[in-house]
């Protein structure tokens, strides 16, 4: 599915979100920077897709950034865009080709929802984190106000699949998007899953009224 839409993915992201996606990624990068020692550190961006978060992390945090995704066409687009110091590696998020305790921070933006098991994904992200490291999960979530939920619901389930289908040429990808978000845990449920996966100090912040949320958690040992 991601191979089919790779060529139009960025344009659609920015268009369908009115560029709000860029603000969300910058906020993630700022939060990640706050967690890193001042000298930099290492960040793994899992399910990096076309590399927008990897690049923003690189620019904002000054860390050594590695991006990984299992979809080669998405990675090819990333390779043409991101800074040459960012390493891009093709791999499955559920079997990352890194040893335990390799990174200071692991990020995943709009990726966790797509994994066949959220629990296994979280556990794999935790495995490659150094003790004291942090995970940052950016995902669509549940708007907190009922009014925003209904307005956004109409946009997300009707208008977005129509526009996304026409522009990308893949109707299924943009009906999959709201369906997969509908199945994904809300803010509190995801925080609980993260705690069950062994993360401590789990917090989340709502972005744009809870349309998306950024969850963070630490690995104690
Ligand atoms: C919605 S895109 C998000 C891309 C990017 N993180 C962003 O913020 O735009 C989801 C990405 O997850 C990747 N993905 C889905 N399942 C994966 C898996 N099991 N292993 C690695 N990547 C995966 C897809 O290839 C796709 O690039």
CSV table of C-alpha atoms and ligand atoms in Angstrom, one decimal:
chain,number,residue,atom,x,y,z
A,1,UNK,CA,0.0,0.0,0.0
A,2,UNK,CA,2.8,2.5,0.9
A,3,UNK,CA,4.7,1.6,-2.2
A,4,UNK,CA,1.7,2.6,-4.3
A,5,UNK,CA,1.3,6.0,-2.7
A,6,UNK,CA,5.0,6.8,-2.1
A,7,UNK,CA,5.2,9.3,-5.0
A,8,UNK,CA,2.3,11.4,-3.7
A,9,UNK,CA,2.7,10.8,0.0
A,10,UNK,CA,4.3,14.1,0.9
A,11,UNK,CA,2.1,16.3,-1.2
A,12,UNK,CA,-1.0,14.7,0.2
A,13,UNK,CA,0.2,14.9,3.8
A,14,UNK,CA,0.8,18.6,3.5
A,15,UNK,CA,-2.3,19.3,1.5
A,16,UNK,CA,-4.8,17.2,3.5
A,17,UNK,CA,-3.4,18.5,6.8
A,18,UNK,CA,-3.0,22.1,5.6
A,19,UNK,CA,0.7,21.8,6.6
A,20,UNK,CA,-0.2,21.1,10.2
A,21,UNK,CA,1.8,17.8,9.9
A,22,UNK,CA,5.0,19.9,9.7
A,23,UNK,CA,4.1,21.7,13.0
A,24,UNK,CA,3.5,18.3,14.7
A,25,UNK,CA,6.9,16.9,13.5
A,26,UNK,CA,8.7,20.0,14.7
A,27,UNK,CA,7.1,19.7,18.1
A,28,UNK,CA,8.3,16.0,18.3
A,29,UNK,CA,11.8,17.1,17.4
A,30,UNK,CA,11.8,19.8,20.1
A,31,UNK,CA,10.6,17.3,22.7
A,32,UNK,CA,13.3,14.9,21.6
A,33,UNK,CA,15.9,17.6,21.8
A,34,UNK,CA,14.9,18.2,25.4
A,35,UNK,CA,15.6,14.6,26.3
A,36,UNK,CA,19.0,14.4,24.7
A,37,UNK,CA,22.3,15.4,26.3
A,38,UNK,CA,23.5,18.8,25.0
A,39,UNK,CA,26.2,17.1,23.0
A,40,UNK,CA,23.7,15.4,20.7
A,41,UNK,CA,23.2,11.6,21.0
A,42,UNK,CA,21.5,9.1,18.7
A,43,UNK,CA,17.9,8.9,17.5
A,44,UNK,CA,16.3,6.0,15.6
A,45,UNK,CA,13.3,7.1,13.5
A,46,UNK,CA,11.2,3.9,12.9
A,47,UNK,CA,8.8,3.7,10.0
A,48,UNK,CA,10.4,6.9,8.8
A,49,UNK,CA,8.7,6.8,5.4
A,50,UNK,CA,9.8,9.7,3.2
A,51,UNK,CA,12.0,11.0,6.0
A,52,UNK,CA,10.3,14.2,7.0
A,53,UNK,CA,10.6,13.5,10.8
A,54,UNK,CA,14.2,12.2,10.4
A,55,UNK,CA,15.2,15.4,8.7
A,56,UNK,CA,13.4,17.6,11.2
A,57,UNK,CA,15.0,15.6,14.1
A,58,UNK,CA,18.4,16.1,12.4
A,59,UNK,CA,17.9,19.9,12.0
A,60,UNK,CA,16.3,20.6,15.4
A,61,UNK,CA,18.1,18.2,17.8
A,62,UNK,CA,21.5,18.0,16.3
A,63,UNK,CA,21.6,14.3,17.0
A,64,UNK,CA,22.9,11.4,14.9
A,65,UNK,CA,19.8,10.2,13.1
A,66,UNK,CA,19.0,6.8,11.6
A,67,UNK,CA,15.8,6.3,9.7
A,68,UNK,CA,14.3,2.9,9.0
A,69,UNK,CA,11.3,1.7,7.1
A,70,UNK,CA,10.4,-1.6,5.3
A,71,UNK,CA,9.0,0.1,2.2
A,72,UNK,CA,11.8,0.7,-0.4
A,73,UNK,CA,9.9,3.3,-2.5
A,74,UNK,CA,9.3,5.4,0.6
A,75,UNK,CA,13.0,5.1,1.5
A,76,UNK,CA,14.0,6.0,-2.0
A,77,UNK,CA,12.1,9.3,-1.7
A,78,UNK,CA,13.7,9.9,1.7
A,79,UNK,CA,17.1,9.3,0.3
A,80,UNK,CA,16.6,12.1,-2.3
A,81,UNK,CA,15.4,14.6,0.4
A,82,UNK,CA,17.2,14.1,3.8
A,83,UNK,CA,20.7,15.3,4.8
A,84,UNK,CA,23.4,12.9,3.7
A,85,UNK,CA,24.5,12.3,7.3
A,86,UNK,CA,21.1,10.6,8.0
A,87,UNK,CA,21.5,6.9,7.6
A,88,UNK,CA,18.5,5.1,6.0
A,89,UNK,CA,18.1,1.4,6.5
A,90,UNK,CA,15.4,-0.9,5.1
A,91,UNK,CA,13.9,-3.0,7.9
A,92,UNK,CA,10.8,-4.3,9.6
A,93,UNK,CA,9.9,-2.3,12.7
A,94,UNK,CA,9.1,-5.6,14.4
A,95,UNK,CA,12.6,-7.0,13.8
A,96,UNK,CA,15.0,-4.0,13.9
A,97,UNK,CA,18.5,-4.9,12.8
A,98,UNK,CA,20.1,-3.2,15.8
A,99,UNK,CA,21.5,-4.6,19.1
A,100,UNK,CA,19.8,-4.1,22.4
A,101,UNK,CA,20.4,-0.7,24.0
A,102,UNK,CA,21.6,1.1,20.9
A,103,UNK,CA,19.8,4.5,20.8
A,104,UNK,CA,19.2,7.4,23.2
A,105,UNK,CA,15.8,8.1,21.6
A,106,UNK,CA,13.5,6.1,19.4
A,107,UNK,CA,10.7,7.9,17.5
A,108,UNK,CA,7.8,6.5,15.4
A,109,UNK,CA,5.4,8.9,13.7
A,110,UNK,CA,2.1,7.6,12.2
A,111,UNK,CA,3.8,4.1,12.1
A,112,UNK,CA,2.7,2.2,15.2
A,113,UNK,CA,-0.9,2.0,14.0
A,114,UNK,CA,0.3,0.2,10.9
A,115,UNK,CA,2.2,-2.6,12.7
A,116,UNK,CA,0.5,-6.0,12.9
A,117,UNK,CA,1.0,-5.9,16.7
A,118,UNK,CA,1.2,-2.6,18.6
A,119,UNK,CA,2.4,-4.5,21.7
A,120,UNK,CA,5.2,-6.2,19.8
A,121,UNK,CA,6.1,-2.9,18.1
A,122,UNK,CA,6.5,-1.1,21.5
A,123,UNK,CA,8.5,-4.0,22.9
A,124,UNK,CA,10.9,-3.9,19.9
A,125,UNK,CA,11.3,-0.1,20.2
A,126,UNK,CA,12.1,-0.5,23.9
A,127,UNK,CA,14.6,-3.2,23.2
A,128,UNK,CA,16.9,-1.0,21.1
A,129,UNK,CA,16.7,1.9,23.5
A,130,UNK,CA,19.6,2.6,26.0
A,131,UNK,CA,18.7,2.5,29.6
A,132,UNK,CA,17.5,6.1,30.5
A,133,UNK,CA,16.4,6.5,26.9
A,134,UNK,CA,13.1,7.8,25.6
A,135,UNK,CA,10.5,6.7,23.1
A,136,UNK,CA,8.3,9.3,21.3
A,137,UNK,CA,5.1,8.1,19.5
A,138,UNK,CA,3.2,10.5,17.3
A,139,UNK,CA,-0.1,9.2,16.1
A,140,UNK,CA,-3.6,10.2,15.2
A,141,UNK,CA,-5.8,10.1,18.3
A,142,UNK,CA,-9.2,11.1,19.7
A,143,UNK,CA,-10.1,14.8,19.6
A,144,UNK,CA,-11.1,15.8,23.1
A,145,UNK,CA,-14.1,18.0,22.3
A,146,UNK,CA,-17.3,16.4,20.9
A,147,UNK,CA,-17.7,19.2,18.4
A,148,UNK,CA,-14.2,18.8,17.0
A,149,UNK,CA,-14.7,15.0,17.0
A,150,UNK,CA,-17.8,15.3,14.7
A,151,UNK,CA,-16.4,17.9,12.4
A,152,UNK,CA,-13.1,16.1,12.1
A,153,UNK,CA,-14.9,12.8,11.8
A,154,UNK,CA,-16.8,14.0,8.7
A,155,UNK,CA,-13.6,15.3,7.2
A,156,UNK,CA,-11.5,12.2,8.0
A,157,UNK,CA,-14.0,9.6,6.9
A,158,UNK,CA,-15.6,11.3,3.9
A,159,UNK,CA,-13.6,14.2,2.4
A,160,UNK,CA,-10.1,12.8,3.0
A,161,UNK,CA,-10.7,9.4,1.4
A,162,UNK,CA,-12.2,11.1,-1.6
A,163,UNK,CA,-9.4,13.6,-2.1
A,164,UNK,CA,-6.7,11.2,-1.1
A,165,UNK,CA,-8.1,8.5,-3.5
A,166,UNK,CA,-8.2,10.9,-6.5
A,167,UNK,CA,-4.8,12.5,-6.0
A,168,UNK,CA,-2.9,9.3,-5.0
A,169,UNK,CA,-4.7,7.0,-7.3
A,170,UNK,CA,-5.2,4.6,-4.4
A,171,UNK,CA,-8.6,4.7,-3.0
A,172,UNK,CA,-7.9,1.9,-0.6
A,173,UNK,CA,-5.0,3.7,1.1
A,174,UNK,CA,-7.1,6.6,2.1
A,175,UNK,CA,-10.0,4.5,3.3
A,176,UNK,CA,-7.5,2.4,5.3
A,177,UNK,CA,-6.3,5.6,7.0
A,178,UNK,CA,-9.5,6.5,8.9
A,179,UNK,CA,-10.3,2.8,9.5
A,180,UNK,CA,-6.9,2.1,11.0
A,181,UNK,CA,-7.2,5.3,13.2
A,182,UNK,CA,-10.6,4.1,14.3
A,183,UNK,CA,-9.1,0.8,15.5
A,184,UNK,CA,-6.1,2.4,17.2
A,185,UNK,CA,-6.1,2.9,21.0
A,186,UNK,CA,-7.0,6.4,22.2
A,187,UNK,CA,-4.7,8.5,24.4
A,188,UNK,CA,-5.2,6.7,27.7
A,189,UNK,CA,-5.3,3.2,26.1
A,190,UNK,CA,-2.0,3.9,24.3
A,191,UNK,CA,-0.4,5.2,27.5
A,192,UNK,CA,-1.5,2.0,29.3
A,193,UNK,CA,-0.1,-0.2,26.5
A,194,UNK,CA,3.2,1.7,26.8
A,195,UNK,CA,3.3,1.1,30.5
A,196,UNK,CA,2.6,-2.6,30.0
A,197,UNK,CA,5.4,-2.7,27.5
A,198,UNK,CA,7.8,-1.6,30.3
A,199,UNK,CA,8.0,2.2,29.7
A,200,UNK,CA,8.0,4.5,32.7
A,201,UNK,CA,7.1,8.2,33.1
A,202,UNK,CA,4.6,7.8,30.3
A,203,UNK,CA,2.9,11.1,29.4
A,204,UNK,CA,1.1,12.4,26.4
A,205,UNK,CA,0.1,15.8,25.0
A,206,UNK,CA,-2.7,16.4,22.6
A,207,UNK,CA,-1.9,18.1,19.3
A,208,UNK,CA,-4.5,20.2,17.5
A,209,UNK,CA,-7.2,19.4,20.1
A,210,UNK,CA,-6.3,15.7,20.2
A,211,UNK,CA,-6.5,15.0,16.5
A,212,UNK,CA,-3.0,13.7,17.1
A,213,UNK,CA,-1.1,12.9,20.3
A,214,UNK,CA,2.5,12.7,21.2
A,215,UNK,CA,3.2,10.0,23.8
A,216,UNK,CA,6.6,9.8,25.5
A,217,UNK,CA,8.0,7.2,27.9
A,218,UNK,CA,11.3,6.2,29.3
A,219,UNK,CA,13.2,3.0,29.6
A,220,UNK,CA,14.5,2.6,33.2
A,221,UNK,CA,16.9,-0.3,32.8
B,1,LIG,C1,1.9,6.9,7.5
B,1,LIG,S1,3.6,6.5,7.0
B,1,LIG,C2,4.5,7.5,8.2
B,1,LIG,C3,5.8,7.9,7.6
B,1,LIG,C4,6.6,8.9,8.4
B,1,LIG,N1,6.9,8.5,9.7
B,1,LIG,C5,5.8,10.2,8.5
B,1,LIG,O1,5.7,10.8,9.6
B,1,LIG,O2,5.4,10.7,7.5
B,1,LIG,C6,3.8,4.9,7.7
B,1,LIG,C7,5.1,4.3,7.4
B,1,LIG,O3,5.2,3.1,8.2
B,1,LIG,C8,5.9,2.1,7.4
B,1,LIG,N2,5.6,0.8,8.0
B,1,LIG,C9,4.4,0.2,8.2
B,1,LIG,N3,4.6,-1.0,8.7
B,1,LIG,C10,6.0,-1.2,8.9
B,1,LIG,C11,6.8,-2.2,9.4
B,1,LIG,N4,6.3,-3.3,9.9
B,1,LIG,N5,8.1,-2.0,9.4
B,1,LIG,C12,8.7,-0.9,9.0
B,1,LIG,N6,7.9,0.1,8.4
B,1,LIG,C13,6.6,0.0,8.4
B,1,LIG,C14,5.3,2.3,6.0
B,1,LIG,O4,6.1,1.8,5.0
B,1,LIG,C15,5.2,3.8,5.9
B,1,LIG,O5,6.3,4.4,5.4
